[in-house]
Short mmCIF file of C-alpha atoms and ligand atoms in Angstrom, two decimals:
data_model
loop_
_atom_site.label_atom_id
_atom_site.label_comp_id
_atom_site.label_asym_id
_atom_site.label_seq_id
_atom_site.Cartn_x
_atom_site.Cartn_y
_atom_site.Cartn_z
CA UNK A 20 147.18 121.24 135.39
CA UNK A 21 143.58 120.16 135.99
CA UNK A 22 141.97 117.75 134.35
CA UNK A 23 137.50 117.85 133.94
CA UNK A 24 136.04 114.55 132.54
CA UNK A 25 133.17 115.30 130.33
CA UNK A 26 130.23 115.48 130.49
CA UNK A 27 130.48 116.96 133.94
CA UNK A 28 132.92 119.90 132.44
CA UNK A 29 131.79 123.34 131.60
CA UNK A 30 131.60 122.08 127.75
CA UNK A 31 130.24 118.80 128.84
CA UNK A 32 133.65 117.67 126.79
CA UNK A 33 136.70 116.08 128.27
CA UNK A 34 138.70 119.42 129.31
CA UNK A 35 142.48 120.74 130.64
CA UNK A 36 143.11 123.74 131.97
CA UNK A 37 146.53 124.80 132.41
CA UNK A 38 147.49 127.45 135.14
CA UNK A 39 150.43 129.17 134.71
CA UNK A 40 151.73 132.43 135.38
CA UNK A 41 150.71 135.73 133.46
CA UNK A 42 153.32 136.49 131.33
CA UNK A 43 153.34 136.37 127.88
CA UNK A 44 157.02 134.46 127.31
CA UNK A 45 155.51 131.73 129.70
CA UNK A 46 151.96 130.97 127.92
CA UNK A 47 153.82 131.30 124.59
CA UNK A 48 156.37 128.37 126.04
CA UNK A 49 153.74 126.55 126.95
CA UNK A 50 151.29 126.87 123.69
CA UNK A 51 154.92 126.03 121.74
CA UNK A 52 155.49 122.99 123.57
CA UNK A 53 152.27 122.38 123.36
CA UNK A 54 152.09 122.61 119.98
CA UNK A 55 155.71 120.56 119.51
CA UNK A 56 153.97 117.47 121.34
CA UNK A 57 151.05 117.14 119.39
CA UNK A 58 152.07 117.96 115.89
CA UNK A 59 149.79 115.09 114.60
CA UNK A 60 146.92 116.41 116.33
CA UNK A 61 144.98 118.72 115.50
CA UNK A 62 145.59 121.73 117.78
CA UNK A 63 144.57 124.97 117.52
CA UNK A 64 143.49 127.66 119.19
CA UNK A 65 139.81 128.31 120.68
CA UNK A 66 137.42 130.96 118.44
CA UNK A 67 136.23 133.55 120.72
CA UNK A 68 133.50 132.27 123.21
CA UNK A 69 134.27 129.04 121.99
CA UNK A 70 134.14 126.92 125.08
CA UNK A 71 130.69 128.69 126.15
CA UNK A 72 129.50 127.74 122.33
CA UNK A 73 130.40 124.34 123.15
CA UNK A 74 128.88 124.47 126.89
CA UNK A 75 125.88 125.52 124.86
CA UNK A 76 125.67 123.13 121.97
CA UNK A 77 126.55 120.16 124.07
CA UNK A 78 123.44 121.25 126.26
CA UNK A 79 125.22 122.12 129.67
CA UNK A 80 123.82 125.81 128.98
CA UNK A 81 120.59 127.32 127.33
CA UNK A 82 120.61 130.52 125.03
CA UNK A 83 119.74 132.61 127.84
CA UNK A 84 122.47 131.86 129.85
CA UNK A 85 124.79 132.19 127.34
CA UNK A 86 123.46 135.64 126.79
CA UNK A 87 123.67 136.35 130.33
CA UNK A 88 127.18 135.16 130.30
CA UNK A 89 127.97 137.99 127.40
CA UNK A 90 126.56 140.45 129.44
CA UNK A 91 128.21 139.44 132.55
CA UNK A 92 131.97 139.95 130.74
CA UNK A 93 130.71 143.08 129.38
CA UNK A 94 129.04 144.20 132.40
CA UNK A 95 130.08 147.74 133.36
CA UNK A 96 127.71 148.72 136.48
CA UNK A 97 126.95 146.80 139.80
CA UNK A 98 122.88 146.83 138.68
CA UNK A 99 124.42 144.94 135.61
CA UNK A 100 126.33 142.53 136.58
CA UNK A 101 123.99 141.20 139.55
CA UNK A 102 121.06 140.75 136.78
CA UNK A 103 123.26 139.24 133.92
CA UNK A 104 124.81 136.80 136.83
CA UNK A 105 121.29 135.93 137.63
CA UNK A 106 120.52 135.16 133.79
CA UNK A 107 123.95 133.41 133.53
CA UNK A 108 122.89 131.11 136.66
CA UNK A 109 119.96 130.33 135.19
CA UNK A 110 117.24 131.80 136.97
CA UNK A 111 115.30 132.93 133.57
CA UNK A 112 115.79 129.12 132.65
CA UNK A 113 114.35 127.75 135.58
CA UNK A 114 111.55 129.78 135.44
CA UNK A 115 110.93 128.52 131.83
CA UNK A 116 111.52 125.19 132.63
CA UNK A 117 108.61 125.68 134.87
CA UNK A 118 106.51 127.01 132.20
CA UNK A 119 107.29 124.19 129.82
CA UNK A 120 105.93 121.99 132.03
CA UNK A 121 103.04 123.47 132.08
CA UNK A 122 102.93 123.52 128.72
CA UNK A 123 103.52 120.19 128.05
CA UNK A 124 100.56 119.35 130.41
CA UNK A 125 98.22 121.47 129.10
CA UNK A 126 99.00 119.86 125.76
CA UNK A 127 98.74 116.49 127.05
CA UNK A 128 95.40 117.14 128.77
CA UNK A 129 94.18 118.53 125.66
CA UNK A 130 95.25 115.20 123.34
CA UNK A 131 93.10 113.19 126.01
CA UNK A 132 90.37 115.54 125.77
CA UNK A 133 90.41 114.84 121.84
CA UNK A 134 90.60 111.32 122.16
CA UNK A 135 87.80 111.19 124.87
CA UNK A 136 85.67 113.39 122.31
CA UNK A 137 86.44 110.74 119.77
CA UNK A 138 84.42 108.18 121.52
CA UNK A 139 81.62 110.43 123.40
CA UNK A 140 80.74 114.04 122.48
CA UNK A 141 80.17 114.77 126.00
CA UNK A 142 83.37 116.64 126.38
CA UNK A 143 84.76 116.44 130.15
CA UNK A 144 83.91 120.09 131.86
CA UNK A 145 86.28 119.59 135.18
CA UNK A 146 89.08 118.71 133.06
CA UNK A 147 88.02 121.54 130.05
CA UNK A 148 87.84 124.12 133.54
CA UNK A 149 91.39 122.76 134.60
CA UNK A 150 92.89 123.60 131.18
CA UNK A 151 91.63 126.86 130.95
CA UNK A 152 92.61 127.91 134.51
CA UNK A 153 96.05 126.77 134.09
CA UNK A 154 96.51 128.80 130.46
CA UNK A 155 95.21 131.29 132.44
CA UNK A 156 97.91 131.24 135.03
CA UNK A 157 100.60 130.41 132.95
CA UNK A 158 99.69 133.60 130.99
CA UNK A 159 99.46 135.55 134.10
CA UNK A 160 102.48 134.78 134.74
CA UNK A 161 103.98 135.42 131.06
CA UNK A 162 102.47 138.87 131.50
CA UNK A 163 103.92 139.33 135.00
CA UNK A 164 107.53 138.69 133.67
CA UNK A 165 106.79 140.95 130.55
CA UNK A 166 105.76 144.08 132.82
CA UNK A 167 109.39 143.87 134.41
CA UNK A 168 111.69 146.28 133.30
CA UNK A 169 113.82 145.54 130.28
CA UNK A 170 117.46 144.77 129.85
CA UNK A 171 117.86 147.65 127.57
CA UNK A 172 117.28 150.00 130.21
CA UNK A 173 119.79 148.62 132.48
CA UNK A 174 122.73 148.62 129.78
CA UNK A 175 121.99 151.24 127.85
CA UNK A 176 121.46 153.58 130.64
CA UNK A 177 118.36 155.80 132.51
CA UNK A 178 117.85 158.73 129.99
CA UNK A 179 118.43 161.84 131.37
CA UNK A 180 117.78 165.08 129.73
CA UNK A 181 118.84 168.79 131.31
CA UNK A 182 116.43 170.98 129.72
CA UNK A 183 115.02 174.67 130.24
CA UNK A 184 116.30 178.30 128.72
CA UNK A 185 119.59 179.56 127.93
CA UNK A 186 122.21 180.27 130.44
CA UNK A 187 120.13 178.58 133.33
CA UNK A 188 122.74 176.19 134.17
CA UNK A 189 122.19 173.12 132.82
CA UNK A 190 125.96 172.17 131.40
CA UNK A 191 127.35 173.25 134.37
CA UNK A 192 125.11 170.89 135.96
CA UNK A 193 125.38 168.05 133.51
CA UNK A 194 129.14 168.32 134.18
CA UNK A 195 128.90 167.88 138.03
CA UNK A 196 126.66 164.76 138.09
CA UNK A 197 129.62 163.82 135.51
CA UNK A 198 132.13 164.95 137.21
CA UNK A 199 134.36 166.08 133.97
CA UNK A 200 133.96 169.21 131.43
CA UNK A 201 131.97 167.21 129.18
CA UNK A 202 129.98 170.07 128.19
CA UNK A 203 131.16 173.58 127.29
CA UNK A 204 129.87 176.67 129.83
CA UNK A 205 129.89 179.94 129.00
CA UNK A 206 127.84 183.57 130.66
CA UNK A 207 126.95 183.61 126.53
CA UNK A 208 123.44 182.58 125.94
CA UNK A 209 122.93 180.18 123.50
CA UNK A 210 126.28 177.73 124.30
CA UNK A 211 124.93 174.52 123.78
CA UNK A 212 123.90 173.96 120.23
CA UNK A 213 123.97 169.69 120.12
CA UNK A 214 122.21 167.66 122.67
CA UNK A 215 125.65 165.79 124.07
CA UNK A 216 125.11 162.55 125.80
CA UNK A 217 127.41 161.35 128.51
CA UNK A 218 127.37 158.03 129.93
CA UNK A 219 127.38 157.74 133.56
CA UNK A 220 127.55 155.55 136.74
CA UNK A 221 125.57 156.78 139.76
CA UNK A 222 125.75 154.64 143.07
CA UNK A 223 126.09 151.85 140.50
CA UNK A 224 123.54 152.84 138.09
CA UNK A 225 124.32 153.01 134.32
CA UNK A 226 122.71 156.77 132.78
CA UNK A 227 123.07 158.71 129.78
CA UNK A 228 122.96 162.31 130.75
CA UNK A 229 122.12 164.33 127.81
CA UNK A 230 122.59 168.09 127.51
CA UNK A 231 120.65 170.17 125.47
CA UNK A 232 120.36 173.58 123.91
CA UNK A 233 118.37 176.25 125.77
CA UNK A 234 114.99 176.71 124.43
CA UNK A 235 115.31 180.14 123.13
CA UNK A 236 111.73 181.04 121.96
CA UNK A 237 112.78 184.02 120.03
CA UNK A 238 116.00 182.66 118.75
CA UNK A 239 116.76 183.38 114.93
CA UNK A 240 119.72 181.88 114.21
CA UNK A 241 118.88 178.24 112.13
CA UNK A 242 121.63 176.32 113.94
CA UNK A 243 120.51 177.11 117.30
CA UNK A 244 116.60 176.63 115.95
CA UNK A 245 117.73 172.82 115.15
CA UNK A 246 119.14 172.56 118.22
CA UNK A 247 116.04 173.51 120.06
CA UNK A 248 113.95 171.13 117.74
CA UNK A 249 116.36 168.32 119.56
CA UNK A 250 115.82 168.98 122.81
CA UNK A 251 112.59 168.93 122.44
CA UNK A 252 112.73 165.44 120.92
CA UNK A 253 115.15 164.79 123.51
CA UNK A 254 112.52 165.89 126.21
CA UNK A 255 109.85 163.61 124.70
CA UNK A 256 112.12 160.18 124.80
CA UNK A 257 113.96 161.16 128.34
CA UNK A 258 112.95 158.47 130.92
CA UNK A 259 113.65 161.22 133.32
CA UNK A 260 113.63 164.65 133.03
CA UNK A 261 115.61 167.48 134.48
CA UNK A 262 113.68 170.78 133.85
CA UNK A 263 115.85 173.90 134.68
CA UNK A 264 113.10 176.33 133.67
CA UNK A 265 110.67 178.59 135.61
CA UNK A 266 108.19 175.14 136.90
CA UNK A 267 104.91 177.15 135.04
CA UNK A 268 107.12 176.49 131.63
CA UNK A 269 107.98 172.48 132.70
CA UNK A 270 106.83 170.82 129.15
CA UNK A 271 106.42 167.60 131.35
CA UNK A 272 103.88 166.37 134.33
CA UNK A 273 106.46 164.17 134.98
CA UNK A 274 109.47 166.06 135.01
CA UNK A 275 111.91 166.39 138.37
CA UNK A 276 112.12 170.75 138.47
CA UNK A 277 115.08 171.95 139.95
CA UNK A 278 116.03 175.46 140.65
CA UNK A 279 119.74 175.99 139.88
CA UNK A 280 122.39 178.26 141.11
CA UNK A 281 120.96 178.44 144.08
CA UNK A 282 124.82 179.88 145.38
CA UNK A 283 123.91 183.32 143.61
CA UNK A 284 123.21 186.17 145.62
CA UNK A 285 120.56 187.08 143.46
CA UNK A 286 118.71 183.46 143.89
CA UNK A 287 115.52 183.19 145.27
CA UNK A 288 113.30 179.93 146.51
CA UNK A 289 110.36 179.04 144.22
CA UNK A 290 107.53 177.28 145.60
CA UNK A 291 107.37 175.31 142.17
CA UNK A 292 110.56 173.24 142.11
CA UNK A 293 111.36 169.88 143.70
CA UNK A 294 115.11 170.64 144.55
CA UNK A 295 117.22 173.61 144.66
CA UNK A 296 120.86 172.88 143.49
CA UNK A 297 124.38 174.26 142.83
CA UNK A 298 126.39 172.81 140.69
CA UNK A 299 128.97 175.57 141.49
CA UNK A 300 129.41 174.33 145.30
CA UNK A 301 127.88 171.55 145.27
CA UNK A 302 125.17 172.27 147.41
CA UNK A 303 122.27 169.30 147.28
CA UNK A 304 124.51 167.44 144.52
CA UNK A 305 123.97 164.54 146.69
CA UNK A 306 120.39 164.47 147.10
CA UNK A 307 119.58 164.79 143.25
CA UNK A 308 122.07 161.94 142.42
CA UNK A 309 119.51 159.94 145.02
CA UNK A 310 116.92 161.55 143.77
CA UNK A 311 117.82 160.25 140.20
CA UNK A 312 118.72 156.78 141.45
CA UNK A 313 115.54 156.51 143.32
CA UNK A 314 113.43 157.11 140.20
CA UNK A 315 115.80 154.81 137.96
CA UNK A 316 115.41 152.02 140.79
CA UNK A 317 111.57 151.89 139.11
CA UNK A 318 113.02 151.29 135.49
CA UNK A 319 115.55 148.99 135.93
CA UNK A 320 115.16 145.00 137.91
CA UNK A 321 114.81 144.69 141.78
CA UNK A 322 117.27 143.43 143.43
CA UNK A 323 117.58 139.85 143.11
CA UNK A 324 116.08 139.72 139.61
CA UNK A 325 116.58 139.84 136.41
CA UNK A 326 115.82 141.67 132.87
CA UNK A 327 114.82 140.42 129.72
CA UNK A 328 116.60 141.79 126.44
CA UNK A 329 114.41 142.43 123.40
CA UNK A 330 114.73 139.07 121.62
CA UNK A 331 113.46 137.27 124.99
CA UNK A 332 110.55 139.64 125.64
CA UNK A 333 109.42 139.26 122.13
CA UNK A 334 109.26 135.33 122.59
CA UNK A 335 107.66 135.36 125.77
CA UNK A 336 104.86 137.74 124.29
CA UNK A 337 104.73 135.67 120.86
CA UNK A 338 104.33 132.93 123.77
CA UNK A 339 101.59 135.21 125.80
CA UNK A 340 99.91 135.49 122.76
CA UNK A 341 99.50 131.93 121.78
CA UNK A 342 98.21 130.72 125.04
CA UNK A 343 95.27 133.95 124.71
CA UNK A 344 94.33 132.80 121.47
CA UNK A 345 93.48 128.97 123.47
CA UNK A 346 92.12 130.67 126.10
CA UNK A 347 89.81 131.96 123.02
CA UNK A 348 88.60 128.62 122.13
CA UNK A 349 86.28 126.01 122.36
CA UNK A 350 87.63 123.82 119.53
CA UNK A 351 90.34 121.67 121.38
CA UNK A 352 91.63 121.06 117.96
CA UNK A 353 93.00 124.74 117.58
CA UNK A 354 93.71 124.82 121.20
CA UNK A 355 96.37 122.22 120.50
CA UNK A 356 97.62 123.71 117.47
CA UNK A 357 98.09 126.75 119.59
CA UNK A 358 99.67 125.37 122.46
CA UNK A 359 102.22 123.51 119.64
CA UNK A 360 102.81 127.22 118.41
CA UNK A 361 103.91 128.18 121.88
CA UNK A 362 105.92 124.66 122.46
CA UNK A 363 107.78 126.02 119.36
CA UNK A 364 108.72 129.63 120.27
CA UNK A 365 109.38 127.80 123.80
CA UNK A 366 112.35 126.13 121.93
CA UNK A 367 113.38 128.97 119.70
CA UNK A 368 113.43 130.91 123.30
CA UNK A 369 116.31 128.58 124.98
CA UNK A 370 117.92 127.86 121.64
CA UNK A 371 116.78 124.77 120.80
CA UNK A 372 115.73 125.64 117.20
CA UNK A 373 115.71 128.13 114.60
CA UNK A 374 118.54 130.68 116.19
CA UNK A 375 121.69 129.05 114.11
CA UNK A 376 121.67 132.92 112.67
CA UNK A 377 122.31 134.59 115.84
CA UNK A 378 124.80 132.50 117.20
CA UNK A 379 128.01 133.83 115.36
CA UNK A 380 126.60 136.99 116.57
CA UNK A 381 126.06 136.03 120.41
CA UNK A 382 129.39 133.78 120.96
CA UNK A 383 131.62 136.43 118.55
CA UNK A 384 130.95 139.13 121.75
CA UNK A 385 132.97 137.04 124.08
CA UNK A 386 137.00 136.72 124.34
CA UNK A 387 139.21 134.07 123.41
CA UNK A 388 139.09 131.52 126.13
CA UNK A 389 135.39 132.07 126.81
N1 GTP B 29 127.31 180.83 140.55
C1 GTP B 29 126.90 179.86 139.73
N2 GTP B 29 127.02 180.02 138.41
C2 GTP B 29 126.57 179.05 137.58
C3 GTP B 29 126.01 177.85 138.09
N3 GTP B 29 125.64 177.08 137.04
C4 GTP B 29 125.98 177.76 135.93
N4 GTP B 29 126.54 178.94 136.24
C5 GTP B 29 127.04 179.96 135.30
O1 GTP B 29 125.95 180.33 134.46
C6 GTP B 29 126.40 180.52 133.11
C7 GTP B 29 125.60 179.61 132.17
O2 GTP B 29 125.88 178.26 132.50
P1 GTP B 29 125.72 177.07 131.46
O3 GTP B 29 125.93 175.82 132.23
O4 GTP B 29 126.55 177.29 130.24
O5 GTP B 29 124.19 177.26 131.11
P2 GTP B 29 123.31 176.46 130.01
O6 GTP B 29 121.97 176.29 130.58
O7 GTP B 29 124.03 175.25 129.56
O8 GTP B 29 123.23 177.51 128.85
P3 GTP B 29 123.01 177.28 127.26
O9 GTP B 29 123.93 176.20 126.81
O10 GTP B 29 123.37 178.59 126.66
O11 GTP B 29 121.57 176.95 127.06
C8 GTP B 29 127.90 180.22 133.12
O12 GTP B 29 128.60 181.44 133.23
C9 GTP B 29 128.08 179.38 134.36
O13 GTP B 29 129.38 179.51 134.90
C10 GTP B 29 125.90 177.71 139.51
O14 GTP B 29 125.42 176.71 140.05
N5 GTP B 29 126.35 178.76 140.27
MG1 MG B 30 124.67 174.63 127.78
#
């Protein structure tokens, strides 16, 4: 049994843990004894992500480490878990500690400003200059943070799409970089019909794969016609492309062409293509997985930082956005109105206000004991 004295606990609460061993007839002995002791308190047991909604409320945590702390526990790739453990540590709050500050003394030099114009008009111009180049920085920086990649790249996967005609091999290959029959294969052209998306880890990289039907100019039938219309939605949206096709046809400037089958007898080298494959032996398998990894290492963090999920970027930008509209002024009236605005979104951002509606939400994705 350990015993943590608040407010230096994980809740900042008075808290005991009790270790015991795994088995369910011992924690239910325990919780019933438990339970037999204290039948005049009021025991029960925790809510999931209870303890962390407590760590939060009681201040030991912000709202972005919480979140990181969800993503950490649901965390299913190395790129993952080393940004959400950077979130849950606290590296995003630091950094907007740092920017509060700055805030706050921006703000402050602009109240003095006011009450200096109160008793001269001649506004101070070193310490007008000095406000402006530190907005300017701070936004910089704002900017800097928002041109990182996003969190929804890194958990929802790199989009991949294998795209070109019929029959030229592109659910056999979606099924190797798989490595299961997730796709059906046939010598008949026309097999695919759906795009099929397949989630995937590559050297510790989440991707969707997603197979499509092969873009049969001439085709007739109205299933296969649909089919076609989604790849080529498919082809617009893929973050990276996989074009199977002869490389005059590629649809993309972008687009990674790879020459197929290259185990057929009948195969021949084409100047056009980036990589020649087969899927069939395996031939070159591993230098399009690094091939794929090295382009998804551009949309997803660095190593040693972290990504921002929608809710955060929009805040820093609403922030962004604040600070270039008192970059825009000369009235230090509206400057501080604008600087409040940002002070505002600034606590909205770590949780101090105005979130009470996402919080069932955020602390209902962890487990009981959380
Ligand atoms: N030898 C060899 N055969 C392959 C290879 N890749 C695919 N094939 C064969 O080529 C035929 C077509 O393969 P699929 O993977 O179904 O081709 P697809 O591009 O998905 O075709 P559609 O779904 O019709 O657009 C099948 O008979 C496969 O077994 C390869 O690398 N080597
Ligand atoms: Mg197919």
């Amino acid at each position: 049994m350990l015993g943590f004295r608040g407010p230096h606990s994980a809740t900042g609460e008075d808290v005991i843990e009790w270790h015991c061993h795994g088995g369910q007839a011992v924690v239910r002995a325990i919780l019933d004894a438990l339970h037999g002791q204290t039948a005049d308190m009021d025991l029960r047991e925790a809510q999931p992500g209870e303890f962390t909604r407590r760590a939060f409320e009681n201040g030991r945590i912000d709202l972005n480490e919480a979140e990181g702390l969800a993503d950490l526990l649901s965390a299913e790739t190395e790129t993952q878990r080393r940004s959400a453990l950077l979130m849950a540590e606290g590296h995003f709050s630091r950094r907007l500690d740092g920017w509060r500050t700055d805030l706050l003394r921006c703000a402050a030099l602009t109240e003095s400003l006011l009450d200096f114009s109160d008793e001269d008009d001649v506004p101070d111009e070193g310490a007008v200059g000095e406000l402006k180049s530190s907005l300017c920085r701070l936004g910089d920086d704002m900017q800097a943070q928002l041109a990182a990649p996003s969190a929804e790249r890194l958990n929802d996967g790199i989009r991949v799409v294998l795209a070109g005609p019929p029959n030229a091999g592109k659910s056999t290959l979606l099924n190797a970089l798989a490595g299961r029959d997730a796709a059906i294969v046939s010598d008949i052209a026309g097999t695919t019909r759906d795009r099929i998306d397949v989630p995937v880890s590559l050297n510790g990289i989440a991707f969707t794969l997603t197979d499509t039907a092969g873009l049969n100019e001439k085709s007739e039938d109205r299933i296969e016609q649909i089919g076609i219309d989604r790849a080529r939605v498919a082809i617009d949206q893929a973050d990276i492309l996989l074009w199977l096709g002869a490389p005059s046809d590629c649809p993309r400037e972008d687009a990674v062409r790879v020459s197929a089958q290259m185990d057929r007898v009948d195969w021949q080298a084409d100047g056009g293509t980036d990589l020649a494959v087969s899927a069939v032996t395996g031939e070159n398998m591993d230098k399009l997985v690094d091939l794929l990894c090295e382009q998804a290492s551009h949309l997803i963090p660095a190593e040693g930082s972290y990504a921002l999920h929608a809710r955060q970027r929009e805040s820093v930008s609403r922030m962004k956005a604040e600070i270039a509209q008192a970059l825009t002024q000369d009235d230090l009236l509206i400057v501080a109105e604008h600087l409040r605005m940002a002070l505002g979104e600034m606590d909205r951002l770590v949780g101090r206000a105005g979130v009470e509606d996402m919080l069932d939400t955020l602390f209902g994705r962890f487990c009981i004991g959380k």
